[in-house]
CSV table of C-alpha atoms and ligand atoms in Angstrom, one decimal:
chain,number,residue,atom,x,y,z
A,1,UNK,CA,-12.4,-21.6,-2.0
A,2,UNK,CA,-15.6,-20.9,-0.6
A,3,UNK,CA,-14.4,-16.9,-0.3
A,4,UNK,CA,-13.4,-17.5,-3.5
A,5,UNK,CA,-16.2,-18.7,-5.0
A,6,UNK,CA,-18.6,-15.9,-3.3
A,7,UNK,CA,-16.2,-13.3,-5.3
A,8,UNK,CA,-15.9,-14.4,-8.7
A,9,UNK,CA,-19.1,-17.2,-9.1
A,10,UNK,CA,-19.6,-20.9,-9.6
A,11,UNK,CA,-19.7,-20.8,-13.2
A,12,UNK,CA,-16.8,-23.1,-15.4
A,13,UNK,CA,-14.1,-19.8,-16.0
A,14,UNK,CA,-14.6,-18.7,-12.3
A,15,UNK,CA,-13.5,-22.4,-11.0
A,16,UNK,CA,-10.4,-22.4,-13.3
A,17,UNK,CA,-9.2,-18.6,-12.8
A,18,UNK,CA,-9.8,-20.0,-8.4
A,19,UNK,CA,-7.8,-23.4,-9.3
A,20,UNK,CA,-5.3,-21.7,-10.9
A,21,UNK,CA,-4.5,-18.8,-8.7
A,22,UNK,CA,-4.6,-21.7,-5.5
A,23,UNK,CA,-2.2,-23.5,-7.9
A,24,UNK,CA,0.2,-20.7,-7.6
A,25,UNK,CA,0.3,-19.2,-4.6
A,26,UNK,CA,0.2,-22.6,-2.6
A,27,UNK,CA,1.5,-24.8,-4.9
A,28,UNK,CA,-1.1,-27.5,-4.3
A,29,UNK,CA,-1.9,-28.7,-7.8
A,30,UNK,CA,-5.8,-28.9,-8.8
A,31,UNK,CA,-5.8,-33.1,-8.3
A,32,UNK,CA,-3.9,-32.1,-4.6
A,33,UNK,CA,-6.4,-29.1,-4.1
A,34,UNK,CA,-9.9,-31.5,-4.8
A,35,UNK,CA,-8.4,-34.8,-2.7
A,36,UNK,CA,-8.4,-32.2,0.3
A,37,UNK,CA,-11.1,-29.8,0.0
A,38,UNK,CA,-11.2,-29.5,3.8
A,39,UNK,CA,-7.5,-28.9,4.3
A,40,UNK,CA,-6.8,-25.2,5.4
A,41,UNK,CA,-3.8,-23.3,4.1
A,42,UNK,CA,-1.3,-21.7,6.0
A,43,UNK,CA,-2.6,-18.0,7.4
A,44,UNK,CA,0.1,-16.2,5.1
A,45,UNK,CA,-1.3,-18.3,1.9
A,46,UNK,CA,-4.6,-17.3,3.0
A,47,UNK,CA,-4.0,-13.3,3.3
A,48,UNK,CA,-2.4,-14.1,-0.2
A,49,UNK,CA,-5.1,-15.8,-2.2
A,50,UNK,CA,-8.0,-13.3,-0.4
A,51,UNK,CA,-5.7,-11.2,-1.9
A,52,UNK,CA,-5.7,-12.4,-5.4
A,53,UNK,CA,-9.0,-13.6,-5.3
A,54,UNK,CA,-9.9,-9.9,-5.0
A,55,UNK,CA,-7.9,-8.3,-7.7
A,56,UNK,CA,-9.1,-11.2,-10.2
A,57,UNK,CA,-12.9,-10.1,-8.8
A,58,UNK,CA,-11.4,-6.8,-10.3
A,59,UNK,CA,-10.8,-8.0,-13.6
A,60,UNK,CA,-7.1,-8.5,-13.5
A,61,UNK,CA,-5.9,-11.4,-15.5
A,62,UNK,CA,-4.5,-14.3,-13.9
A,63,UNK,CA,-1.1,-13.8,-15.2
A,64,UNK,CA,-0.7,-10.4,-14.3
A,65,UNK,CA,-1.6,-11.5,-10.6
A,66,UNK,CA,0.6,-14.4,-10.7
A,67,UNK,CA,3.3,-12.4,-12.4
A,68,UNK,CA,3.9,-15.3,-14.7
A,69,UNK,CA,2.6,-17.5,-17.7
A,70,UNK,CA,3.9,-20.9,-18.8
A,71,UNK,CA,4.6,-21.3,-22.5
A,72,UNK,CA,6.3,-23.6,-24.6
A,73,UNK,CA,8.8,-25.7,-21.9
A,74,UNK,CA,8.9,-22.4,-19.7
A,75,UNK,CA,7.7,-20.2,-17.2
A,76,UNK,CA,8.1,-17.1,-18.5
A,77,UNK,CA,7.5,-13.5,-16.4
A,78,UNK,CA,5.3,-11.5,-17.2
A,79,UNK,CA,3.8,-7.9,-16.0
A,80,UNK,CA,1.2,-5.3,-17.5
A,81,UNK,CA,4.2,-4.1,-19.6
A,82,UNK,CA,4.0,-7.4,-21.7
A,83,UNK,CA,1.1,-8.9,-23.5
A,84,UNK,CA,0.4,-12.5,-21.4
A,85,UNK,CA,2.2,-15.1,-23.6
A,86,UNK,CA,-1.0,-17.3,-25.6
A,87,UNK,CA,-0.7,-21.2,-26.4
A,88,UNK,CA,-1.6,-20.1,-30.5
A,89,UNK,CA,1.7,-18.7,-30.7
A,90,UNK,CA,3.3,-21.8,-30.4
A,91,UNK,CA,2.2,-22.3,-33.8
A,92,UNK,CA,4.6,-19.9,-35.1
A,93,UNK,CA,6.7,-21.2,-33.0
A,94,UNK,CA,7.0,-24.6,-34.1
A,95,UNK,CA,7.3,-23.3,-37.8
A,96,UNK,CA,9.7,-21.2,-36.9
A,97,UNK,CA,12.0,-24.2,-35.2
A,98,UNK,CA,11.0,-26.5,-38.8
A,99,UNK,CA,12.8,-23.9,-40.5
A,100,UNK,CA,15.8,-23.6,-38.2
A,101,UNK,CA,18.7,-26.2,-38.7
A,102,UNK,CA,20.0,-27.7,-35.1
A,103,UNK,CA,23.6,-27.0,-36.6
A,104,UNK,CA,23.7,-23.9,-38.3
A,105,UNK,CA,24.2,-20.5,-37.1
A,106,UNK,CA,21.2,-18.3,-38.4
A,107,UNK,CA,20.6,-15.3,-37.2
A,108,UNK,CA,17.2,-14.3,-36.2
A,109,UNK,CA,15.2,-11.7,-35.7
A,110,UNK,CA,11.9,-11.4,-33.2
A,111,UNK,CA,10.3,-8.2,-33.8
A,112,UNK,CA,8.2,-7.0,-30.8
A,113,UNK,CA,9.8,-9.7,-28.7
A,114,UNK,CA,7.5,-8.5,-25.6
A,115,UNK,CA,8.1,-10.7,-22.5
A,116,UNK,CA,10.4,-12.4,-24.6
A,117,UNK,CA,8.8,-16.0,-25.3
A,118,UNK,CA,9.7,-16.3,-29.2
A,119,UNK,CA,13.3,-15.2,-28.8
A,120,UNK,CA,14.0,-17.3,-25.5
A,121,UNK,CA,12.3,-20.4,-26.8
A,122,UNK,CA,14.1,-20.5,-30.1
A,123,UNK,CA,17.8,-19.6,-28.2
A,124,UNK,CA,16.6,-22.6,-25.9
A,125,UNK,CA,15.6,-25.1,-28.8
A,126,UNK,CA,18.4,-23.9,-31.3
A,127,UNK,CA,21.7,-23.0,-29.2
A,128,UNK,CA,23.9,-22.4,-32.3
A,129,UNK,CA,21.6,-19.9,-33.2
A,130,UNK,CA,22.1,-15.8,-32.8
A,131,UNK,CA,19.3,-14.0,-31.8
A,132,UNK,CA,18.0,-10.4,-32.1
A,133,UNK,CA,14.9,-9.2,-30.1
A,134,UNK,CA,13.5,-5.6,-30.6
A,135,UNK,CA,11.1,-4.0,-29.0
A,136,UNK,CA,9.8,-0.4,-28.5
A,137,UNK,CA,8.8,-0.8,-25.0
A,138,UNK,CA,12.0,-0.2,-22.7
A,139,UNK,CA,9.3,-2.2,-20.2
A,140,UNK,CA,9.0,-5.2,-22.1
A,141,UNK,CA,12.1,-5.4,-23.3
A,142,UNK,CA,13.3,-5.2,-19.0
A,143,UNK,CA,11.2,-8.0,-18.9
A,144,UNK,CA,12.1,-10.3,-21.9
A,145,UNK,CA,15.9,-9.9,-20.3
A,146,UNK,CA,14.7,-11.1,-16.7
A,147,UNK,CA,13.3,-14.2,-18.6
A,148,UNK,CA,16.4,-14.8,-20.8
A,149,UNK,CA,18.6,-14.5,-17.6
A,150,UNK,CA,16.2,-16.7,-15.6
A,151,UNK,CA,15.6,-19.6,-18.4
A,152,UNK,CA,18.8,-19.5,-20.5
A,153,UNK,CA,21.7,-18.2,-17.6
A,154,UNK,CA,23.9,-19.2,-19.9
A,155,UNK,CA,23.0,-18.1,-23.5
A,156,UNK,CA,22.5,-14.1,-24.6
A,157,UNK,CA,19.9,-12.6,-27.1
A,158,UNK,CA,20.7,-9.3,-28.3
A,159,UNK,CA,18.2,-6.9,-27.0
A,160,UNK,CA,17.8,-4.0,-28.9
A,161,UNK,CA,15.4,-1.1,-27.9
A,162,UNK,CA,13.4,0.6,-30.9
A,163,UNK,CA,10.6,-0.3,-33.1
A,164,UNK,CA,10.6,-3.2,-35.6
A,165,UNK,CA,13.6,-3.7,-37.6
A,166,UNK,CA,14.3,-0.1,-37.5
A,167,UNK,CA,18.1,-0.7,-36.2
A,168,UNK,CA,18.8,-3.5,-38.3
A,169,UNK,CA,21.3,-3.7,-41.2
A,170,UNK,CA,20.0,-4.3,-45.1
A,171,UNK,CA,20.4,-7.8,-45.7
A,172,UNK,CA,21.7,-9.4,-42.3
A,173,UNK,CA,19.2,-11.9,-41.0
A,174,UNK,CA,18.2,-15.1,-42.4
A,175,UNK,CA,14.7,-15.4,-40.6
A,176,UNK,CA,12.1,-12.8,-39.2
A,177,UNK,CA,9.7,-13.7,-36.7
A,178,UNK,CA,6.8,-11.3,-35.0
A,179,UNK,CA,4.0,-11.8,-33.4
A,180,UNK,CA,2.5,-8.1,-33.7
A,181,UNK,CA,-0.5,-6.2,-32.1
A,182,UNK,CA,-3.2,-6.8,-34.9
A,183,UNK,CA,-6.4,-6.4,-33.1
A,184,UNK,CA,-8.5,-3.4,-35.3
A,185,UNK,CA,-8.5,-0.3,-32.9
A,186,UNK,CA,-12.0,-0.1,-33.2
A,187,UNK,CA,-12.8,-4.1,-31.6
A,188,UNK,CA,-14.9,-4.2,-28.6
A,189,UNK,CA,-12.6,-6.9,-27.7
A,190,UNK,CA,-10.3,-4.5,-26.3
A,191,UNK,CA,-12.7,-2.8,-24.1
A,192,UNK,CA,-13.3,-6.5,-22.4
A,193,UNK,CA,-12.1,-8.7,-20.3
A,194,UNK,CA,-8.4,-9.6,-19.9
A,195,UNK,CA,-7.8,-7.5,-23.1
A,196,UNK,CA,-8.5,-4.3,-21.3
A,197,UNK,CA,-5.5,-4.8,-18.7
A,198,UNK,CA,-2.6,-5.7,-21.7
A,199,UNK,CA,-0.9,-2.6,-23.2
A,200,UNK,CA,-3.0,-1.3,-25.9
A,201,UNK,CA,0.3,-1.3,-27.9
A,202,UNK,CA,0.8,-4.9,-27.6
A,203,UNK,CA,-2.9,-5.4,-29.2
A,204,UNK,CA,-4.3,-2.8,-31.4
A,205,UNK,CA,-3.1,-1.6,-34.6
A,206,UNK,CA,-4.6,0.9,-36.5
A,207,UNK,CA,-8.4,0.9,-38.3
A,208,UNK,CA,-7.7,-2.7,-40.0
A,209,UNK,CA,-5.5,-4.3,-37.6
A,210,UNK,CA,-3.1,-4.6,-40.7
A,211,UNK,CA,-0.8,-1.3,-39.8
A,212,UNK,CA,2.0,-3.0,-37.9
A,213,UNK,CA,1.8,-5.6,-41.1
A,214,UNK,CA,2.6,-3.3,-43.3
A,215,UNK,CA,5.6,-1.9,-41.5
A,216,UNK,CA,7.0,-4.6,-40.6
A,217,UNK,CA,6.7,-6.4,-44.0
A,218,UNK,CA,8.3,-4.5,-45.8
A,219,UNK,CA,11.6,-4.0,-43.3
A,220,UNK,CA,11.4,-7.7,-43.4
A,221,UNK,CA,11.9,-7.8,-47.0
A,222,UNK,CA,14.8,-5.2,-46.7
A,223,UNK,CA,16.7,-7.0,-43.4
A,224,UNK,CA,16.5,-10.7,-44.7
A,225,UNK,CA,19.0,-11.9,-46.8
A,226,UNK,CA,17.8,-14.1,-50.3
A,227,UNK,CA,16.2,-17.3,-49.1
A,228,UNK,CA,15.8,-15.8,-45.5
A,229,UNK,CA,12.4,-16.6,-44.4
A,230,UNK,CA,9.5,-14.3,-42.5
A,231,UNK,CA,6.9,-15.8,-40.2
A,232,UNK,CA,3.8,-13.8,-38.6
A,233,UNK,CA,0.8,-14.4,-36.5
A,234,UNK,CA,-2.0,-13.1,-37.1
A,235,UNK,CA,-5.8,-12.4,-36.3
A,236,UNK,CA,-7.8,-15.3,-37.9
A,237,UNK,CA,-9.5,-13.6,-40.7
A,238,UNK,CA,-6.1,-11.5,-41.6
A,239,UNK,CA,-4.0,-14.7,-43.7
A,240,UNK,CA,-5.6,-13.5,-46.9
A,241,UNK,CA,-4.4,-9.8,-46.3
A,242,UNK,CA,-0.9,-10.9,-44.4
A,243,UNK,CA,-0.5,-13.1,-47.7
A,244,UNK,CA,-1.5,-10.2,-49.9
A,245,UNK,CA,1.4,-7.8,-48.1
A,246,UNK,CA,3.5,-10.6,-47.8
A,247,UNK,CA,3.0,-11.3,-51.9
A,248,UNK,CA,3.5,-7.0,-52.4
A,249,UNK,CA,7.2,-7.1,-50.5
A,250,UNK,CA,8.2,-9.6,-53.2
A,251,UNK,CA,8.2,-13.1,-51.1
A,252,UNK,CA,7.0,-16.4,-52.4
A,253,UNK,CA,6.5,-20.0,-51.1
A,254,UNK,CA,3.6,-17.9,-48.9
A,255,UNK,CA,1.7,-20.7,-46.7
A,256,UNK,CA,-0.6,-20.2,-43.6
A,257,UNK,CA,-1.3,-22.4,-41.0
A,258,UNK,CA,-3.9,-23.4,-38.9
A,259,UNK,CA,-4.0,-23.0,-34.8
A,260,UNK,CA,-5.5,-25.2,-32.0
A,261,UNK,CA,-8.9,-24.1,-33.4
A,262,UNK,CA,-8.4,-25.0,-36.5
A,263,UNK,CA,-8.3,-20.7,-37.9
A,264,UNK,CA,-5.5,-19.5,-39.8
A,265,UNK,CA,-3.3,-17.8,-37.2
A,266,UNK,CA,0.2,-17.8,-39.1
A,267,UNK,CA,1.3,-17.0,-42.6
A,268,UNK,CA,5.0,-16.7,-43.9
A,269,UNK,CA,7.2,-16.6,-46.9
A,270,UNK,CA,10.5,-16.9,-48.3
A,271,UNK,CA,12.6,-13.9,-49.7
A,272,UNK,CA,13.8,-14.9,-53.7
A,273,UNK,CA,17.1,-16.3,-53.8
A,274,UNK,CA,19.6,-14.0,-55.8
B,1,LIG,N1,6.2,-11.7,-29.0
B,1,LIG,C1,5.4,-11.5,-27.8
B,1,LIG,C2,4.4,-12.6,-27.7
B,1,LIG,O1,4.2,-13.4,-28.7
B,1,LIG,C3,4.7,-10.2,-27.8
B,1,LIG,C4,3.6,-10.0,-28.8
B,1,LIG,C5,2.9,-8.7,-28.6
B,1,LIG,O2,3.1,-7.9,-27.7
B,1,LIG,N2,2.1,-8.4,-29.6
B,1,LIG,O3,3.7,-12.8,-26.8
């Protein structure tokens, strides 16, 4: 710890990202880790968390250096391929499962499924379920299998390589769910921090941020069958716009809802029934 702490500080984030990283390579939990500040680790855990301690010192995100991210009930892989799971997308999440009946066989889509988390956590949560993941990242998509294999042995997603709902037949779903890039190209947040070591394609789309939106929309609109419902994330000044593309594609019942932080971070609607 004390290498540690002359590498990345003293400060609040610099303790966490040390607890966290000694968390997961030793697996002494933080209450284990401050009962026994004296205890020494094992040599080989040592070379290990000089090791990590390094690379985070480097700007490397946690995650990446872990290789994994807990979300939802899970621990899900992840690598530099994926964006690194975030608790606000459990938001969507949850609406997503509201909407989902425990006895009915929907099929669903997640477009951009990334490392995976949407598609695996609804298969997990709704077993009767059929799910479709896309994404356009043969990386990702590599991934999100390893994590459907590792959580679920027993259940299958169908992975489909290629962008949005590109693949996907007129009319055949009866719910859409994405979590797209929609950072504007132009943010300094993607020069900083963890940002800067995530794909750029997982984050940024276009001058607005909205590009992906507007893609994606309007497939929705053309996949879903009547009464099939859509469900995005999105930045938190974006539900207005999301809403106002949303509204465009010809979907009603639009609603937003609010994450941990009380911003708008999800916005959905329902295609008309016939
Ligand atoms: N669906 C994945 C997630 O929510 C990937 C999202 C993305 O890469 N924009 O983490």
């Amino acid at each position: 710890m004390r290498e540690g702490r002359a590498l990345l500080g003293t400060n609040a984030d610099a303790q966490i990202d040390l607890r966290a990283l000694t968390e997961g390579i030793t697996g002494l939990d933080r209450a284990r880790q401050l009962m026994a500040p004296e205890q020494l680790v094992p040599e080989p855990f040592a070379q290990q968390l000089r090791h990590a301690f390094e690379q985070r010192a480097q700007g490397v995100p946690v995650a990446y250096i872990l290789g994994r991210r807990g979300f939802w009930r899970h621990e899900f892989q992840v690598t530099p391929d994926t964006l690194i799971p975030r608790p606000e997308t459990e938001i969507l999440l949850e609406w997503a499962l509201e909407l989902i009946p425990e006895d009915q066989p929907l099929t669903i889509a997640d477009l951009g499924t990334g490392s995976g988390i949407l598609s695996v956590c609804m298969a997990a949560e709704r077993p009767c379920a059929i799910l479709l993941a896309t994404d356009i990242s043969p990386g990702a998509l590599a991934v999100a299998r390893r994590n459907q294999k590792a959580i679920l042995p027993t259940q299958s997603i169908l992975w489909i390589l290629g962008s949005w709902a590109d693949s996907l037949a007129d009319e055949s779903l009866d719910m859409v769910v994405s979590n797209p890039p929609y950072i504007p190209q132009d943010d300094p947040h993607l020069f900083a921090g963890d940002l800067r070591f995530e794909p750029q394609s997982a984050l940024a789309a276009g001058r607005d941020g909205l590009d992906d939106y507007r893609i994606l929309i309007h497939q929705a609109a053309r996949v879903l069958r009547p009464s099939g419902w859509l469900l995005v994330e999105h930045g938190h000044d974006q539900a207005q716009a999301v809403q106002a593309l949303m509204h465009q594609e010809g979907f009603t019942r639009l609603d937003t809802r609010m994450d941990f932080a009380h911003l708008p971070r999800a916005s959905g609607g329902q295609k008309p029934s016939l």
